[in-house]
PDB file of C-alpha atoms in Angstrom:
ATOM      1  CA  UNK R  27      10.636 106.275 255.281  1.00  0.00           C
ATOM      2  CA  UNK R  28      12.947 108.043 252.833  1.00  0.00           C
ATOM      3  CA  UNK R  29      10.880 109.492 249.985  1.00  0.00           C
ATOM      4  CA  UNK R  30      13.287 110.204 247.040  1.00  0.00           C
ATOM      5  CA  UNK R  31      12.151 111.918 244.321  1.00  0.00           C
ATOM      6  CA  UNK R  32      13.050 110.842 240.849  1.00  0.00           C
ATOM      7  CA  UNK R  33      14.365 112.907 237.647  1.00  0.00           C
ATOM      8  CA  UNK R  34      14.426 111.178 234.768  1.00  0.00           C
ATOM      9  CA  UNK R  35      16.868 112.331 231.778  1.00  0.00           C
ATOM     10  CA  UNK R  36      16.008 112.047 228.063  1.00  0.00           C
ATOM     11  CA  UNK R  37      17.799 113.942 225.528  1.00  0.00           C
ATOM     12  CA  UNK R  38      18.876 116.399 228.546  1.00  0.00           C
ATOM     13  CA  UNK R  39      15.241 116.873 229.499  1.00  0.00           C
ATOM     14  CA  UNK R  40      13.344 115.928 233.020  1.00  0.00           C
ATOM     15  CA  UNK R  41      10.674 113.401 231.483  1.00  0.00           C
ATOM     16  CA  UNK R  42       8.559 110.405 233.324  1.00  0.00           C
ATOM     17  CA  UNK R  43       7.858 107.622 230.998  1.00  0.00           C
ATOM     18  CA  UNK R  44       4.800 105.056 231.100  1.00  0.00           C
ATOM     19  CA  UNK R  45       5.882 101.410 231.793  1.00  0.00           C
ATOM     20  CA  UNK R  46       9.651 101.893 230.432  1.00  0.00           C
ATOM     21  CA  UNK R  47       8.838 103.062 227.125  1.00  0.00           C
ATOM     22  CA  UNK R  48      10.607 105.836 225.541  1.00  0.00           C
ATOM     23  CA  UNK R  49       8.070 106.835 223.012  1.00  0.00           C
ATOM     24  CA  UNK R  50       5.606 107.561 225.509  1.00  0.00           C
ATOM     25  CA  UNK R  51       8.050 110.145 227.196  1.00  0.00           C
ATOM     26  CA  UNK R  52       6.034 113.087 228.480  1.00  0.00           C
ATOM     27  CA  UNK R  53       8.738 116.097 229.424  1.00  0.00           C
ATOM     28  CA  UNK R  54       7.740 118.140 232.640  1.00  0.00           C
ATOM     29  CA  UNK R  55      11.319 120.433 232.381  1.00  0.00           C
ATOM     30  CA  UNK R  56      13.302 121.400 230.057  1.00  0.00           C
ATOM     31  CA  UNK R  57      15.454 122.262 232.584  1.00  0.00           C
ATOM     32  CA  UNK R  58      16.750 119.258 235.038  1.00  0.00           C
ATOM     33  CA  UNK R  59      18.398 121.329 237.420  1.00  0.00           C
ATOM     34  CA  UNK R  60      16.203 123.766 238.773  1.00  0.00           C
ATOM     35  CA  UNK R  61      13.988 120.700 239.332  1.00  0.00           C
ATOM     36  CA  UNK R  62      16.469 119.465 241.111  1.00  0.00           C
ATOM     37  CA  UNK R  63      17.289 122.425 243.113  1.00  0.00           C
ATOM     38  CA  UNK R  64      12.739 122.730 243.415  1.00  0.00           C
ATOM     39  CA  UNK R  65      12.783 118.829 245.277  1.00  0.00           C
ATOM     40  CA  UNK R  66      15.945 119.909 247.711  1.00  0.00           C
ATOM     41  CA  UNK R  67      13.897 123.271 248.295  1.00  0.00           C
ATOM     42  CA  UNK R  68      10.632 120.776 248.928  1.00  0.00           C
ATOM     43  CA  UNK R  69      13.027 119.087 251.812  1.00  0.00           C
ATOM     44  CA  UNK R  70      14.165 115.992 249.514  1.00  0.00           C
ATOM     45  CA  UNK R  71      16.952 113.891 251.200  1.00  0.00           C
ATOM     46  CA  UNK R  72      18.056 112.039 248.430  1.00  0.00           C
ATOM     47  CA  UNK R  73      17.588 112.367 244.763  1.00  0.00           C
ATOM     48  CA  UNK R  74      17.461 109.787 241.990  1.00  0.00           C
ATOM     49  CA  UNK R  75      18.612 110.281 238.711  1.00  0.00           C
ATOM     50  CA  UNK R  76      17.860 107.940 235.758  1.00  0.00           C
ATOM     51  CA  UNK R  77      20.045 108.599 232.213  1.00  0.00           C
ATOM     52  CA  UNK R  78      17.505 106.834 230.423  1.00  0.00           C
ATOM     53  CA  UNK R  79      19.313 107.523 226.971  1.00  0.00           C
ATOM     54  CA  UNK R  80      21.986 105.327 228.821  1.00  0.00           C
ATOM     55  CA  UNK R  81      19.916 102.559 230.023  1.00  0.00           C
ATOM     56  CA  UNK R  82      19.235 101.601 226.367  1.00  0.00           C
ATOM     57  CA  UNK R  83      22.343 102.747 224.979  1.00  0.00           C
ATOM     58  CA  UNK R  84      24.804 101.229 227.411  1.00  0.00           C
ATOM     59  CA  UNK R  85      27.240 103.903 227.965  1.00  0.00           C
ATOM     60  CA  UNK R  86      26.402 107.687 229.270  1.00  0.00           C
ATOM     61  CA  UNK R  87      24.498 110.094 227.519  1.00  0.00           C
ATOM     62  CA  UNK R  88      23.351 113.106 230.141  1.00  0.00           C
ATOM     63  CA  UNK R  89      26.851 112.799 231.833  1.00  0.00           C
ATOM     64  CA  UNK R  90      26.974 116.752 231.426  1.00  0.00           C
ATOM     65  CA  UNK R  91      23.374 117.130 233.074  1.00  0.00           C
ATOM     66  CA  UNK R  92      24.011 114.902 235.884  1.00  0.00           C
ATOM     67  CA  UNK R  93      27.200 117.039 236.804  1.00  0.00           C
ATOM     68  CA  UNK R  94      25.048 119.735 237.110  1.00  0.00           C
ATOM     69  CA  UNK R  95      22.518 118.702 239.048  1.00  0.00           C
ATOM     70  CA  UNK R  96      25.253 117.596 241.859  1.00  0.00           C
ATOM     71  CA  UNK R  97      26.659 120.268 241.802  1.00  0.00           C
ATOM     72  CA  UNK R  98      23.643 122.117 242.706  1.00  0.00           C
ATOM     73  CA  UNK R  99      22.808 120.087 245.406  1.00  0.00           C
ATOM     74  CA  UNK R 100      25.844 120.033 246.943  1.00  0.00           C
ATOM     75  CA  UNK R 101      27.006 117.305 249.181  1.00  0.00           C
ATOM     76  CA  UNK R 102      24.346 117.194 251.767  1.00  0.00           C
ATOM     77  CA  UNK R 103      21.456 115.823 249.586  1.00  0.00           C
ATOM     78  CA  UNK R 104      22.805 112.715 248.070  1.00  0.00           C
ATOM     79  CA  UNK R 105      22.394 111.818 244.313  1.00  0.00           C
ATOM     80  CA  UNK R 106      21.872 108.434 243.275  1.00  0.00           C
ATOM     81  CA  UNK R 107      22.207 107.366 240.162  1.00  0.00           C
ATOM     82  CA  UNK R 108      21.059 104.686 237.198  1.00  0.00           C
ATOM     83  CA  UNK R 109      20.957 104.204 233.504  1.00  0.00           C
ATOM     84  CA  UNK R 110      23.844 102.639 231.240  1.00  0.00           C
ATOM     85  CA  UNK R 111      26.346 102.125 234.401  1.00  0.00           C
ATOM     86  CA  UNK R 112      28.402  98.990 232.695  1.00  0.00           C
ATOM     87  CA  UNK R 113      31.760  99.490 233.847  1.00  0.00           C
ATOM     88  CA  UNK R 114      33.525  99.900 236.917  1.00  0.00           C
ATOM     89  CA  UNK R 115      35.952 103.100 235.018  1.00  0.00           C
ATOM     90  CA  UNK R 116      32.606 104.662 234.242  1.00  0.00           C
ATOM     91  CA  UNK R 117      31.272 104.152 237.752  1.00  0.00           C
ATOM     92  CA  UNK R 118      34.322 105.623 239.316  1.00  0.00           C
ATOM     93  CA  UNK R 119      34.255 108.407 237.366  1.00  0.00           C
ATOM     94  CA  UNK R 120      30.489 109.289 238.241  1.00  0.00           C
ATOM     95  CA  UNK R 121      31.621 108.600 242.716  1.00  0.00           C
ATOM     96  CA  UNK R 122      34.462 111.225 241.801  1.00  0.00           C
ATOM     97  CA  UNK R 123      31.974 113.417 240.308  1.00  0.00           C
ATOM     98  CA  UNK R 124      29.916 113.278 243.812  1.00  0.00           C
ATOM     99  CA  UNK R 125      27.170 110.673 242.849  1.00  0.00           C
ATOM    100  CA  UNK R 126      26.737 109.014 246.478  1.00  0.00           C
ATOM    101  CA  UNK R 127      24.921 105.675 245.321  1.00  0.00           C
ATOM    102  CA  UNK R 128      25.181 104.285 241.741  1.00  0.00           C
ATOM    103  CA  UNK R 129      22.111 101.487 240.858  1.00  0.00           C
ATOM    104  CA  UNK R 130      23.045  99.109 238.815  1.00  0.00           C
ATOM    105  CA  UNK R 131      20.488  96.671 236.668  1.00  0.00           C
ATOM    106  CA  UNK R 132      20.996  95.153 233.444  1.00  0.00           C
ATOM    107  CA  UNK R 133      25.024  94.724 233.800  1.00  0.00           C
ATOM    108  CA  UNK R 134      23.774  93.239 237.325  1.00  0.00           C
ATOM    109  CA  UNK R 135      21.913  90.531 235.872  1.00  0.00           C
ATOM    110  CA  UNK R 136      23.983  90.138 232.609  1.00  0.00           C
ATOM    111  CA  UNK R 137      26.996  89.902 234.328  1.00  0.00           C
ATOM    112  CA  UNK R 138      26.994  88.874 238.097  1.00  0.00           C
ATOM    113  CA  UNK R 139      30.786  89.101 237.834  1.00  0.00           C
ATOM    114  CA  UNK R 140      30.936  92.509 237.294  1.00  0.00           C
ATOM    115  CA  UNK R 141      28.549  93.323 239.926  1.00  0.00           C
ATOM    116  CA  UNK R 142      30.565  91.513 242.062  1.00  0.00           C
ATOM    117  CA  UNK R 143      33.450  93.588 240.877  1.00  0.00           C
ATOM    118  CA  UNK R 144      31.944  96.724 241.746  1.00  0.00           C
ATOM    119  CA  UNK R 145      30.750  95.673 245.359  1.00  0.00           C
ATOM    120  CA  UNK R 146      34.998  95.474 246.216  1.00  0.00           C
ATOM    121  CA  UNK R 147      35.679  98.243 244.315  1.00  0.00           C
ATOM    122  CA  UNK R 148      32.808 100.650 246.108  1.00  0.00           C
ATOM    123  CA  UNK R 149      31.598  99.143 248.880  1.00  0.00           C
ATOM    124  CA  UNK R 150      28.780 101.367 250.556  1.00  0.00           C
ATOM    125  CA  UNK R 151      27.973 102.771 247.072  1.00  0.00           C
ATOM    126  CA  UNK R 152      25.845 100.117 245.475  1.00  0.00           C
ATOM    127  CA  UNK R 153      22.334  99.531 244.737  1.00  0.00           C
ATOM    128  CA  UNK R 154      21.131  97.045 242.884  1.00  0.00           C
ATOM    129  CA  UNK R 155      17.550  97.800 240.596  1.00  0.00           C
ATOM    130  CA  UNK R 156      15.455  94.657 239.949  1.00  0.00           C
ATOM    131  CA  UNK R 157      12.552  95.631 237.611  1.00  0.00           C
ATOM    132  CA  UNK R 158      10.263  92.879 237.179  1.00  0.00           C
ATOM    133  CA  UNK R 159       7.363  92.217 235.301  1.00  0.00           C
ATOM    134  CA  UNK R 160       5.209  88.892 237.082  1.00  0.00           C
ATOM    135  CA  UNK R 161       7.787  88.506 239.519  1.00  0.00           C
ATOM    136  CA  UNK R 162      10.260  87.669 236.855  1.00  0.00           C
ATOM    137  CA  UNK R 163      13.336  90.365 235.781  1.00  0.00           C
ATOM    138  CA  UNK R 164      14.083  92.363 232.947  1.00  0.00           C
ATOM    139  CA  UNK R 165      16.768  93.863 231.766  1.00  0.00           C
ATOM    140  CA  UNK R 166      17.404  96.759 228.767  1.00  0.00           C
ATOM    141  CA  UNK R 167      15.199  99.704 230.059  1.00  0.00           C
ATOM    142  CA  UNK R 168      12.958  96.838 230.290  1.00  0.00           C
ATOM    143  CA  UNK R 169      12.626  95.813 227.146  1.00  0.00           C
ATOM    144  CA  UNK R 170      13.432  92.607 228.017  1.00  0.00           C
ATOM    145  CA  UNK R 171      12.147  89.740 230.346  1.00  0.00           C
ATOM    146  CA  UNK R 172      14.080  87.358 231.460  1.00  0.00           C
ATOM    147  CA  UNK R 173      13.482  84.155 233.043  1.00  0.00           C
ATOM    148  CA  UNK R 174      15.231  84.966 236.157  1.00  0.00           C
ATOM    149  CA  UNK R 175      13.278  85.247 239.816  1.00  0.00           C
ATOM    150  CA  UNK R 176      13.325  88.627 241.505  1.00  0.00           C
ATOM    151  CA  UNK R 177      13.733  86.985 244.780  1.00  0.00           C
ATOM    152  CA  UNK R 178      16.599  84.531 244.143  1.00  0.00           C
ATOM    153  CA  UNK R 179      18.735  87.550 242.692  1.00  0.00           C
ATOM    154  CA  UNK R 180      17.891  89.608 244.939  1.00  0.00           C
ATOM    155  CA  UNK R 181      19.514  86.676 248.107  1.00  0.00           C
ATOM    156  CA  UNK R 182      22.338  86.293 245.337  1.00  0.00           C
ATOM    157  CA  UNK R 183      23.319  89.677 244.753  1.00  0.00           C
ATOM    158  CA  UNK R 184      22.737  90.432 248.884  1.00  0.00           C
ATOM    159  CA  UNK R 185      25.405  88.030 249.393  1.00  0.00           C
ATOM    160  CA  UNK R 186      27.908  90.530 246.807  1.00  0.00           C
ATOM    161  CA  UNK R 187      27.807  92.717 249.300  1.00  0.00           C
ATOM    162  CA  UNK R 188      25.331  95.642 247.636  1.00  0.00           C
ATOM    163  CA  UNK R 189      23.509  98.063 250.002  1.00  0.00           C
ATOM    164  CA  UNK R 190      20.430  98.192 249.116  1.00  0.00           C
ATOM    165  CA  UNK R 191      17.664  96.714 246.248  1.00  0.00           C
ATOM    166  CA  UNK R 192      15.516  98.804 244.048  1.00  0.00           C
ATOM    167  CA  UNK R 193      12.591  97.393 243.307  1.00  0.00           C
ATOM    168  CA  UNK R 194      10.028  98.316 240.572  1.00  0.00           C
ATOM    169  CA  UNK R 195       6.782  96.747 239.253  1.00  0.00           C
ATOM    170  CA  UNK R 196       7.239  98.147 235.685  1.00  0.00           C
ATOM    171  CA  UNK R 197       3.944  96.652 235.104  1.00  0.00           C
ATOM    172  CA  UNK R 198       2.392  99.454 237.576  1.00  0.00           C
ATOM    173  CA  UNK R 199       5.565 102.203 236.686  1.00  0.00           C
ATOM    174  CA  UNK R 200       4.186 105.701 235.183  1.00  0.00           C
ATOM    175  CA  UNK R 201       0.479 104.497 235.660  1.00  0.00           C
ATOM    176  CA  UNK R 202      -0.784 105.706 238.942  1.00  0.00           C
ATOM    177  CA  UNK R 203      -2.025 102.383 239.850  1.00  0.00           C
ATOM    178  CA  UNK R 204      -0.616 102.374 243.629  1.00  0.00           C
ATOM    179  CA  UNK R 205       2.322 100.743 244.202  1.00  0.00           C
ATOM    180  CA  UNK R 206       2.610  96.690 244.902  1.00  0.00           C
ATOM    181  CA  UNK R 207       3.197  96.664 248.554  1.00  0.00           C
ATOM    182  CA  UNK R 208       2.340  92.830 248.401  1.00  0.00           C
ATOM    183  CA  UNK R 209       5.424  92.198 246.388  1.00  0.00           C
ATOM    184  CA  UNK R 210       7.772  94.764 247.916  1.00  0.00           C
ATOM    185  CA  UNK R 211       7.390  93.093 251.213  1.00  0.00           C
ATOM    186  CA  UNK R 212       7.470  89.573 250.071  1.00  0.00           C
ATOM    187  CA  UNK R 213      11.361  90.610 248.752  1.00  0.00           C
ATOM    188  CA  UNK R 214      12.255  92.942 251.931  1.00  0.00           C
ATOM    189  CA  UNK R 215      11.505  89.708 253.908  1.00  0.00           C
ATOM    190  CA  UNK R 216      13.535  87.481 251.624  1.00  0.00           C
ATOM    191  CA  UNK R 217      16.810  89.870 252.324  1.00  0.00           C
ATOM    192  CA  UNK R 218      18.381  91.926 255.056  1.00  0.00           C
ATOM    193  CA  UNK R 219      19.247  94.907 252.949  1.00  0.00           C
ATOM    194  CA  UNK R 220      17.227  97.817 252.787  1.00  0.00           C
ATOM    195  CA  UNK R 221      14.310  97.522 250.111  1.00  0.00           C
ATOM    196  CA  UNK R 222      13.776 100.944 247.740  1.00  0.00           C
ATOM    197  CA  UNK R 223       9.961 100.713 246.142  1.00  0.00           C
ATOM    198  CA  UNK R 224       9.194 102.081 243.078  1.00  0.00           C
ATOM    199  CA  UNK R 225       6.205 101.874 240.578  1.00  0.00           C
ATOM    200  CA  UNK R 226       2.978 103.189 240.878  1.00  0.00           C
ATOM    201  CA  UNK R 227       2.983 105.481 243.853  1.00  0.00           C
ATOM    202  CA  UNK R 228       0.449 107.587 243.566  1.00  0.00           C
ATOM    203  CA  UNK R 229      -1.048 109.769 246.724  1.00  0.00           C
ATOM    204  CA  UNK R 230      -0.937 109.991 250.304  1.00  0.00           C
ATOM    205  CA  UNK R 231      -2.531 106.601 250.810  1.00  0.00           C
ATOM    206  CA  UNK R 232       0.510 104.621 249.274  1.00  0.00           C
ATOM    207  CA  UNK R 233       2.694 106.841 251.610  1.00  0.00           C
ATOM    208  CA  UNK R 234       1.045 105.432 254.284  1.00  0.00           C
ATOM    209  CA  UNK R 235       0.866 101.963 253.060  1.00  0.00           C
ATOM    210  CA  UNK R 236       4.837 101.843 252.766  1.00  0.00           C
ATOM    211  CA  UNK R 237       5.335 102.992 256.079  1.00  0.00           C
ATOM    212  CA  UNK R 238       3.148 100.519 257.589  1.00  0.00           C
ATOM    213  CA  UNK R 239       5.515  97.877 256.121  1.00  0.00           C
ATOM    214  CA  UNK R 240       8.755 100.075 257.144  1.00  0.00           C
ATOM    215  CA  UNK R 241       9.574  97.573 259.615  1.00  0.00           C
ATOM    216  CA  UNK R 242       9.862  94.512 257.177  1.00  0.00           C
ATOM    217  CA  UNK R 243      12.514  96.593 255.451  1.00  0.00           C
ATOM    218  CA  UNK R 244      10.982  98.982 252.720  1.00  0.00           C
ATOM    219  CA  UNK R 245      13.155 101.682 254.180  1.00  0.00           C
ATOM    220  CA  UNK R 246      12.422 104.008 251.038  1.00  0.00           C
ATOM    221  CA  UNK R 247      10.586 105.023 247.856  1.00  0.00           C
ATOM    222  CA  UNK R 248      10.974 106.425 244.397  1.00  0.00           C
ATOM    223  CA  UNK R 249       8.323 109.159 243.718  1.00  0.00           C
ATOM    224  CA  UNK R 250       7.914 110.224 239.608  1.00  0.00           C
ATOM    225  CA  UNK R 251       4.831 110.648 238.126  1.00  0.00           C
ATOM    226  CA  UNK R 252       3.021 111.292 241.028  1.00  0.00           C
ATOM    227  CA  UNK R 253       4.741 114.427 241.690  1.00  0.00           C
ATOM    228  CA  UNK R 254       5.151 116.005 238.294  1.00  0.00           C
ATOM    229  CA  UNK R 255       1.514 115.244 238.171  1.00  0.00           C
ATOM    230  CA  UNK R 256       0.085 116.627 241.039  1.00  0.00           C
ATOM    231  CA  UNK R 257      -1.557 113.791 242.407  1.00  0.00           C
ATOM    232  CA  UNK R 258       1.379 113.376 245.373  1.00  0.00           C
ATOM    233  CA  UNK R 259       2.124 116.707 247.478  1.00  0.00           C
ATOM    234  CA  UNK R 260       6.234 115.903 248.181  1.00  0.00           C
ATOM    235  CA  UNK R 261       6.888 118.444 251.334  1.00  0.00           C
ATOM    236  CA  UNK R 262       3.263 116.681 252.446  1.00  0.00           C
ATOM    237  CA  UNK R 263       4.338 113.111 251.755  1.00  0.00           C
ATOM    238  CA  UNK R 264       7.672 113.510 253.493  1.00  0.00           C
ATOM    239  CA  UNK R 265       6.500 115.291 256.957  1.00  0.00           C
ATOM    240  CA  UNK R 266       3.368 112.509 256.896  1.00  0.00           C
ATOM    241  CA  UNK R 267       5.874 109.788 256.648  1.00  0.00           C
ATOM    242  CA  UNK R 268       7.914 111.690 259.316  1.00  0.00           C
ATOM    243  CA  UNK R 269       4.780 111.534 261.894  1.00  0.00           C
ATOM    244  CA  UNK R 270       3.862 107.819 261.083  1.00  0.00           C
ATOM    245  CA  UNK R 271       7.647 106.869 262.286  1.00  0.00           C
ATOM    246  CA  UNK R 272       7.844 109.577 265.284  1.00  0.00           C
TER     247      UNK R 272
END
């Protein structure tokens, strides 16, 4: 189980929000990258960056902070990356930057076409995030619900050709509520790409949860609030998640 822990940019600030909404940002750093320089140091694998700013705006706004941050990291701890990615110029500028994994959401679901686009244009670098609300999606840093099923995008856009699905019960995101294993396997079972889970996640116990459903193909989680509050040890999480798969 790959535990990846999340930085979330606002105005160049690491901040976790509470069910998508910016007005209830809380900022744990003002600086992003020794945060994420503290995760790498904790034994993260992977990191996950969200430009929030972008994800309402539709085009980048913490472009400068995210080149940072990789270049902190360096090449061995992989940065993937969401918020505002609506074009494939602006996508291949972020993979020459270093970005290993871009996740693409609202242009996914507004525009299957370009989706589609980017799966030729960088294969092996897409995930696709489906944030859903009552098993239906939504799109606009969530601020708005579609009518479309989680599960029959998430066969459609396996078919593109994307790597792997993020999936988040914004419902349960930023609350501490545990995540929604129910729903995170029902999808992993509906696809044969690798299922991210995100929302909720809040101690040792959910850790353990996930990896008892490993096999069905939740291969990884997002860890926020959790961490910035305390309530979710990372180095802790990671080795226990380590032993339940030895």
């Amino acid at each position: 189980m790959l535990l990846i822990p999340a930085i979330d940019l606002k105005d160049g600030h690491c901040v976790r929000l509470r069910q998508g909404d910016m007005q209830s940002a809380t900022v744990f750093s003002e600086d992003p990258v020794a945060m994420a320089r503290n995760w790498v140091a904790q034994g993260a694998r992977r990191l996950h960056i969200v430009d929030l700013n972008g994800a309402r705006s539709g085009k980048p706004v913490n472009e400068p902070v995210i080149r940072k941050i990789i270049a902190a990291v360096g090449e061995d701890v992989p940065v993937q990356l969401g918020g505002g990615l609506r074009d494939l110029d602006l996508i291949e500028r972020y993979i020459d930057d270093g970005v290993r994994y871009v996740v693409i959401g609202t242009a996914a679901v507004k525009n299957p076409g370009f989706l589609q686009d980017a799966c030729s244009a960088f294969g092996g670098h897409v995930v696709v995030a489906l944030d859903a609300r009552g098993g239906k999606v939504a799109t606009d840093g969530w601020s708005k619900l579609t009518g479309h099923d989680v599960i029959d995008l998430a066969k459609k856009f396996e078919d593109y050709g994307v790597d792997a699905i993020l999936y988040t019960d914004i419902g349960r995101d930023g609350m501490l509520t545990g995540v929604n294993i129910e729903a995170t396997v029902e999808l992993a079972r509906a696809v044969k790409i690798p299922v991210l889970a995100s929302g909720g996640i809040r101690d040792i116990g959910d850790i353990e949860r996930l990896c008892a459903v490993e096999d069905e193909g939740v291969e990884g989680a997002i860890l926020g609030r959790a961490l910035y509050e305390g309530t979710l040890d990372f180095r802790e999480a990671q080795a226990r998640a380590d032993a339940l798969r030895a």
